[in-house]
Structures are given as structure tokens and as C-alpha cells.
JSON list of C-alpha atoms and ligand atoms in Angstrom, two decimals:
[
{"chain": "A", "resi": 1, "resn": "UNK", "atom": "CA", "xyz": [0.06, 0.16, -0.08]},
{"chain": "A", "resi": 2, "resn": "UNK", "atom": "CA", "xyz": [1.52, 3.27, -1.07]},
{"chain": "A", "resi": 3, "resn": "UNK", "atom": "CA", "xyz": [1.02, 6.42, 0.62]},
{"chain": "A", "resi": 4, "resn": "UNK", "atom": "CA", "xyz": [-1.27, 7.70, -2.27]},
{"chain": "A", "resi": 5, "resn": "UNK", "atom": "CA", "xyz": [-3.21, 4.83, -1.89]},
{"chain": "A", "resi": 6, "resn": "UNK", "atom": "CA", "xyz": [-3.45, 5.37, 1.77]},
{"chain": "A", "resi": 7, "resn": "UNK", "atom": "CA", "xyz": [-4.59, 8.75, 1.23]},
{"chain": "A", "resi": 8, "resn": "UNK", "atom": "CA", "xyz": [-7.21, 7.70, -1.19]},
{"chain": "A", "resi": 9, "resn": "UNK", "atom": "CA", "xyz": [-8.69, 5.22, 1.30]},
{"chain": "A", "resi": 10, "resn": "UNK", "atom": "CA", "xyz": [-8.95, 8.24, 3.69]},
{"chain": "A", "resi": 11, "resn": "UNK", "atom": "CA", "xyz": [-10.59, 10.34, 1.06]},
{"chain": "A", "resi": 12, "resn": "UNK", "atom": "CA", "xyz": [-13.03, 7.54, 0.26]},
{"chain": "A", "resi": 13, "resn": "UNK", "atom": "CA", "xyz": [-14.24, 6.80, 3.77]},
{"chain": "A", "resi": 14, "resn": "UNK", "atom": "CA", "xyz": [-14.65, 10.36, 4.72]},
{"chain": "A", "resi": 15, "resn": "UNK", "atom": "CA", "xyz": [-18.22, 9.97, 3.03]},
{"chain": "A", "resi": 16, "resn": "UNK", "atom": "CA", "xyz": [-18.96, 8.08, 5.81]},
{"chain": "A", "resi": 17, "resn": "UNK", "atom": "CA", "xyz": [-18.51, 10.88, 8.42]},
{"chain": "A", "resi": 18, "resn": "UNK", "atom": "CA", "xyz": [-21.21, 12.12, 10.73]},
{"chain": "A", "resi": 19, "resn": "UNK", "atom": "CA", "xyz": [-20.81, 15.67, 10.61]},
{"chain": "A", "resi": 20, "resn": "UNK", "atom": "CA", "xyz": [-24.22, 17.43, 10.53]},
{"chain": "A", "resi": 21, "resn": "UNK", "atom": "CA", "xyz": [-22.98, 20.36, 12.45]},
{"chain": "A", "resi": 22, "resn": "UNK", "atom": "CA", "xyz": [-19.70, 21.44, 10.82]},
{"chain": "A", "resi": 23, "resn": "UNK", "atom": "CA", "xyz": [-20.52, 19.64, 7.53]},
{"chain": "A", "resi": 24, "resn": "UNK", "atom": "CA", "xyz": [-16.84, 18.87, 7.51]},
{"chain": "A", "resi": 25, "resn": "UNK", "atom": "CA", "xyz": [-16.17, 15.28, 6.52]},
{"chain": "A", "resi": 26, "resn": "UNK", "atom": "CA", "xyz": [-13.04, 13.74, 7.77]},
{"chain": "A", "resi": 27, "resn": "UNK", "atom": "CA", "xyz": [-11.78, 10.23, 6.93]},
{"chain": "A", "resi": 28, "resn": "UNK", "atom": "CA", "xyz": [-8.59, 8.34, 8.15]},
{"chain": "A", "resi": 29, "resn": "UNK", "atom": "CA", "xyz": [-6.76, 5.38, 7.09]},
{"chain": "A", "resi": 30, "resn": "UNK", "atom": "CA", "xyz": [-4.12, 3.71, 9.42]},
{"chain": "A", "resi": 31, "resn": "UNK", "atom": "CA", "xyz": [-1.72, 1.50, 7.89]},
{"chain": "A", "resi": 32, "resn": "UNK", "atom": "CA", "xyz": [-0.34, -1.30, 10.36]},
{"chain": "A", "resi": 33, "resn": "UNK", "atom": "CA", "xyz": [3.18, -2.82, 9.89]},
{"chain": "A", "resi": 34, "resn": "UNK", "atom": "CA", "xyz": [1.48, -6.08, 9.14]},
{"chain": "A", "resi": 35, "resn": "UNK", "atom": "CA", "xyz": [-0.44, -4.32, 6.20]},
{"chain": "A", "resi": 36, "resn": "UNK", "atom": "CA", "xyz": [-3.91, -4.24, 7.90]},
{"chain": "A", "resi": 37, "resn": "UNK", "atom": "CA", "xyz": [-5.62, -1.06, 7.26]},
{"chain": "A", "resi": 38, "resn": "UNK", "atom": "CA", "xyz": [-8.07, 0.36, 9.70]},
{"chain": "A", "resi": 39, "resn": "UNK", "atom": "CA", "xyz": [-10.23, 3.52, 8.83]},
{"chain": "A", "resi": 40, "resn": "UNK", "atom": "CA", "xyz": [-12.33, 6.11, 10.74]},
{"chain": "A", "resi": 41, "resn": "UNK", "atom": "CA", "xyz": [-14.41, 8.99, 10.55]},
{"chain": "A", "resi": 42, "resn": "UNK", "atom": "CA", "xyz": [-15.38, 12.02, 12.53]},
{"chain": "A", "resi": 43, "resn": "UNK", "atom": "CA", "xyz": [-18.74, 11.58, 14.48]},
{"chain": "A", "resi": 44, "resn": "UNK", "atom": "CA", "xyz": [-20.21, 14.78, 15.85]},
{"chain": "A", "resi": 45, "resn": "UNK", "atom": "CA", "xyz": [-22.86, 15.25, 18.35]},
{"chain": "A", "resi": 46, "resn": "UNK", "atom": "CA", "xyz": [-25.52, 17.93, 19.37]},
{"chain": "A", "resi": 47, "resn": "UNK", "atom": "CA", "xyz": [-23.37, 18.48, 22.54]},
{"chain": "A", "resi": 48, "resn": "UNK", "atom": "CA", "xyz": [-20.63, 19.80, 20.30]},
{"chain": "A", "resi": 49, "resn": "UNK", "atom": "CA", "xyz": [-17.46, 19.02, 22.49]},
{"chain": "A", "resi": 50, "resn": "UNK", "atom": "CA", "xyz": [-18.43, 15.50, 22.58]},
{"chain": "A", "resi": 51, "resn": "UNK", "atom": "CA", "xyz": [-17.69, 14.98, 18.87]},
{"chain": "A", "resi": 52, "resn": "UNK", "atom": "CA", "xyz": [-14.86, 12.50, 17.92]},
{"chain": "A", "resi": 53, "resn": "UNK", "atom": "CA", "xyz": [-12.29, 13.18, 15.36]},
{"chain": "A", "resi": 54, "resn": "UNK", "atom": "CA", "xyz": [-11.91, 10.65, 12.69]},
{"chain": "A", "resi": 55, "resn": "UNK", "atom": "CA", "xyz": [-8.18, 9.92, 14.03]},
{"chain": "A", "resi": 56, "resn": "UNK", "atom": "CA", "xyz": [-9.53, 9.02, 17.44]},
{"chain": "A", "resi": 57, "resn": "UNK", "atom": "CA", "xyz": [-11.71, 6.53, 15.85]},
{"chain": "A", "resi": 58, "resn": "UNK", "atom": "CA", "xyz": [-9.33, 4.80, 13.54]},
{"chain": "A", "resi": 59, "resn": "UNK", "atom": "CA", "xyz": [-6.81, 4.66, 16.48]},
{"chain": "A", "resi": 60, "resn": "UNK", "atom": "CA", "xyz": [-9.51, 3.28, 18.67]},
{"chain": "A", "resi": 61, "resn": "UNK", "atom": "CA", "xyz": [-10.74, 0.71, 16.11]},
{"chain": "A", "resi": 62, "resn": "UNK", "atom": "CA", "xyz": [-6.98, -0.44, 15.68]},
{"chain": "A", "resi": 63, "resn": "UNK", "atom": "CA", "xyz": [-6.32, -0.56, 19.45]},
{"chain": "A", "resi": 64, "resn": "UNK", "atom": "CA", "xyz": [-9.73, -2.49, 19.85]},
{"chain": "A", "resi": 65, "resn": "UNK", "atom": "CA", "xyz": [-8.32, -5.16, 17.44]},
{"chain": "A", "resi": 66, "resn": "UNK", "atom": "CA", "xyz": [-5.08, -5.61, 19.51]},
{"chain": "A", "resi": 67, "resn": "UNK", "atom": "CA", "xyz": [-2.69, -3.12, 17.98]},
{"chain": "A", "resi": 68, "resn": "UNK", "atom": "CA", "xyz": [-0.86, -0.50, 19.76]},
{"chain": "A", "resi": 69, "resn": "UNK", "atom": "CA", "xyz": [2.19, 1.88, 19.89]},
{"chain": "A", "resi": 70, "resn": "UNK", "atom": "CA", "xyz": [4.83, 0.76, 17.54]},
{"chain": "A", "resi": 71, "resn": "UNK", "atom": "CA", "xyz": [2.46, -1.33, 15.44]},
{"chain": "A", "resi": 72, "resn": "UNK", "atom": "CA", "xyz": [1.51, 1.38, 13.09]},
{"chain": "A", "resi": 73, "resn": "UNK", "atom": "CA", "xyz": [3.53, 2.57, 10.00]},
{"chain": "A", "resi": 74, "resn": "UNK", "atom": "CA", "xyz": [1.47, 5.43, 8.62]},
{"chain": "A", "resi": 75, "resn": "UNK", "atom": "CA", "xyz": [-1.81, 7.26, 8.86]},
{"chain": "A", "resi": 76, "resn": "UNK", "atom": "CA", "xyz": [-3.54, 9.36, 6.19]},
{"chain": "A", "resi": 77, "resn": "UNK", "atom": "CA", "xyz": [-6.13, 11.95, 6.70]},
{"chain": "A", "resi": 78, "resn": "UNK", "atom": "CA", "xyz": [-7.81, 14.33, 4.23]},
{"chain": "A", "resi": 79, "resn": "UNK", "atom": "CA", "xyz": [-7.34, 17.34, 6.76]},
{"chain": "A", "resi": 80, "resn": "UNK", "atom": "CA", "xyz": [-4.70, 18.64, 8.80]},
{"chain": "A", "resi": 81, "resn": "UNK", "atom": "CA", "xyz": [-4.71, 17.00, 12.24]},
{"chain": "A", "resi": 82, "resn": "UNK", "atom": "CA", "xyz": [-5.98, 19.13, 15.02]},
{"chain": "A", "resi": 83, "resn": "UNK", "atom": "CA", "xyz": [-3.90, 19.88, 18.04]},
{"chain": "A", "resi": 84, "resn": "UNK", "atom": "CA", "xyz": [-5.49, 17.09, 20.16]},
{"chain": "A", "resi": 85, "resn": "UNK", "atom": "CA", "xyz": [-5.11, 14.54, 17.34]},
{"chain": "A", "resi": 86, "resn": "UNK", "atom": "CA", "xyz": [-1.45, 15.41, 17.06]},
{"chain": "A", "resi": 87, "resn": "UNK", "atom": "CA", "xyz": [-1.05, 14.24, 20.79]},
{"chain": "A", "resi": 88, "resn": "UNK", "atom": "CA", "xyz": [-2.71, 10.83, 19.78]},
{"chain": "A", "resi": 89, "resn": "UNK", "atom": "CA", "xyz": [-0.40, 10.60, 16.66]},
{"chain": "A", "resi": 90, "resn": "UNK", "atom": "CA", "xyz": [2.66, 11.04, 18.96]},
{"chain": "A", "resi": 91, "resn": "UNK", "atom": "CA", "xyz": [1.26, 8.45, 21.53]},
{"chain": "A", "resi": 92, "resn": "UNK", "atom": "CA", "xyz": [1.07, 5.76, 18.93]},
{"chain": "A", "resi": 93, "resn": "UNK", "atom": "CA", "xyz": [4.42, 6.31, 17.32]},
{"chain": "A", "resi": 94, "resn": "UNK", "atom": "CA", "xyz": [3.57, 6.47, 13.92]},
{"chain": "A", "resi": 95, "resn": "UNK", "atom": "CA", "xyz": [6.32, 6.76, 11.42]},
{"chain": "A", "resi": 96, "resn": "UNK", "atom": "CA", "xyz": [4.74, 9.37, 9.14]},
{"chain": "A", "resi": 97, "resn": "UNK", "atom": "CA", "xyz": [1.53, 11.22, 8.61]},
{"chain": "A", "resi": 98, "resn": "UNK", "atom": "CA", "xyz": [0.10, 11.88, 5.21]},
{"chain": "A", "resi": 99, "resn": "UNK", "atom": "CA", "xyz": [-2.41, 14.82, 5.17]},
{"chain": "A", "resi": 100, "resn": "UNK", "atom": "CA", "xyz": [-3.88, 17.21, 2.93]},
{"chain": "A", "resi": 101, "resn": "UNK", "atom": "CA", "xyz": [-3.60, 20.98, 3.83]},
{"chain": "A", "resi": 102, "resn": "UNK", "atom": "CA", "xyz": [-4.38, 23.98, 1.74]},
{"chain": "A", "resi": 103, "resn": "UNK", "atom": "CA", "xyz": [-4.45, 22.04, -1.52]},
{"chain": "A", "resi": 104, "resn": "UNK", "atom": "CA", "xyz": [-1.08, 20.22, -1.05]},
{"chain": "A", "resi": 105, "resn": "UNK", "atom": "CA", "xyz": [-0.33, 16.75, 0.32]},
{"chain": "A", "resi": 106, "resn": "UNK", "atom": "CA", "xyz": [1.94, 16.82, 3.28]},
{"chain": "A", "resi": 107, "resn": "UNK", "atom": "CA", "xyz": [3.98, 14.19, 4.87]},
{"chain": "A", "resi": 108, "resn": "UNK", "atom": "CA", "xyz": [5.43, 14.85, 8.53]},
{"chain": "A", "resi": 109, "resn": "UNK", "atom": "CA", "xyz": [6.41, 12.79, 11.53]},
{"chain": "A", "resi": 110, "resn": "UNK", "atom": "CA", "xyz": [4.40, 13.31, 14.75]},
{"chain": "A", "resi": 111, "resn": "UNK", "atom": "CA", "xyz": [7.53, 14.98, 16.26]},
{"chain": "A", "resi": 112, "resn": "UNK", "atom": "CA", "xyz": [7.45, 17.49, 13.34]},
{"chain": "A", "resi": 113, "resn": "UNK", "atom": "CA", "xyz": [3.61, 17.84, 13.93]},
{"chain": "A", "resi": 114, "resn": "UNK", "atom": "CA", "xyz": [3.95, 18.27, 17.73]},
{"chain": "A", "resi": 115, "resn": "UNK", "atom": "CA", "xyz": [7.39, 19.60, 18.67]},
{"chain": "A", "resi": 116, "resn": "UNK", "atom": "CA", "xyz": [8.48, 19.24, 22.50]},
{"chain": "A", "resi": 117, "resn": "UNK", "atom": "CA", "xyz": [5.59, 16.98, 23.12]},
{"chain": "A", "resi": 118, "resn": "UNK", "atom": "CA", "xyz": [4.36, 16.08, 26.40]},
{"chain": "A", "resi": 119, "resn": "UNK", "atom": "CA", "xyz": [5.31, 12.40, 27.07]},
{"chain": "A", "resi": 120, "resn": "UNK", "atom": "CA", "xyz": [5.04, 10.63, 30.63]},
{"chain": "A", "resi": 121, "resn": "UNK", "atom": "CA", "xyz": [6.21, 7.16, 29.27]},
{"chain": "B", "resi": 201, "resn": "LIG", "atom": "N1", "xyz": [-11.86, 16.96, 12.53]},
{"chain": "B", "resi": 201, "resn": "LIG", "atom": "C1", "xyz": [-11.14, 15.60, 12.66]},
{"chain": "B", "resi": 201, "resn": "LIG", "atom": "O1", "xyz": [-11.96, 14.74, 12.61]},
{"chain": "B", "resi": 201, "resn": "LIG", "atom": "N2", "xyz": [-10.01, 15.36, 12.76]},
{"chain": "B", "resi": 201, "resn": "LIG", "atom": "C2", "xyz": [-9.04, 16.59, 12.52]},
{"chain": "B", "resi": 201, "resn": "LIG", "atom": "O2", "xyz": [-7.86, 16.44, 12.92]},
{"chain": "B", "resi": 201, "resn": "LIG", "atom": "C3", "xyz": [-9.50, 18.05, 12.53]},
{"chain": "B", "resi": 201, "resn": "LIG", "atom": "C4", "xyz": [-10.88, 18.31, 12.67]},
{"chain": "B", "resi": 201, "resn": "LIG", "atom": "C5", "xyz": [-13.22, 17.09, 12.71]},
{"chain": "B", "resi": 201, "resn": "LIG", "atom": "C6", "xyz": [-13.87, 17.38, 13.99]},
{"chain": "B", "resi": 201, "resn": "LIG", "atom": "C7", "xyz": [-15.03, 18.02, 13.69]},
{"chain": "B", "resi": 201, "resn": "LIG", "atom": "O3", "xyz": [-16.19, 16.93, 13.47]},
{"chain": "B", "resi": 201, "resn": "LIG", "atom": "C8", "xyz": [-14.82, 18.59, 12.22]},
{"chain": "B", "resi": 201, "resn": "LIG", "atom": "O4", "xyz": [-13.66, 18.01, 11.88]},
{"chain": "B", "resi": 201, "resn": "LIG", "atom": "C9", "xyz": [-14.54, 20.16, 12.23]},
{"chain": "B", "resi": 201, "resn": "LIG", "atom": "O5", "xyz": [-13.86, 20.45, 13.07]}
]
């Protein structure tokens, strides 16, 4: 699976987002080192702060299946990851993050996305 393919998976799954408030559909595709791909979308709520980001849902699905920090190669998302999600990306020790930002495809490491990161482990 190439990074372009992974981003295409993210673009496609974004159609399943439940985002009636922001109308901003986000899709994520996570590539595990064993080749498994996990997907996630943002899920919003009438109580706005309860909304979940696509990254959280994709990572949560992977962890539910027994995967964890160090098991992941890359994560692709059709938007620039929010600040909170950058902390999640750091926690799961992805090698690289591929995302769309202002019409460009950008690839960065979690450390580049969140310098001087808080980490208690
Ligand atoms: N969103 C994500 O799912 N991931 C991000 O990294 C950026 C923001 C969602 C949250 C909310 O449902 C919508 O995009 C608008 O902020």
C-alpha cells in the first residue's frame, strides 16, 4: 500500500462521516506494519464538545483489534490533524502522517507535527 493509496482510502471513507454540524467530513486510514488498514471518520454530537475526530476513531478501532504503539507505519487523513489528534499521533508512534492541507499533500512525522511533546512514558 503506497502513501497515495492510503490517502485515497482516507478520502473515500470520509463520505461516511457523521458531521451534520460542521459539515466537514474527515476520513482516516491507518496502515499497520503487518499491512492491515483501519479506517475512521469524525462523529459529531448535538453537545458539540462530545464530537470525536476521525483519527481518534481509527486509532480506537485499531487498538480494539489488539494493535498499539509501535504497530503502525502510517496514518493518512484528508485534513490537517487538530492539536489534540497530534498528541494521539505521537502516542501511537506512527512513522509518518500523510495529510491534505491547503491543496497540498504533506508528509510529516508526529514529532514535526507536535514539537516538544508532552510524554510521561
Ligand atoms: N476533525 C477531525 O475529525 N480530525 C481533525 O484532525 C480535524 C478536525 C473534525 C472534528 C469536527 O467534526 C470537524 O472535523 C470540524 O472541526
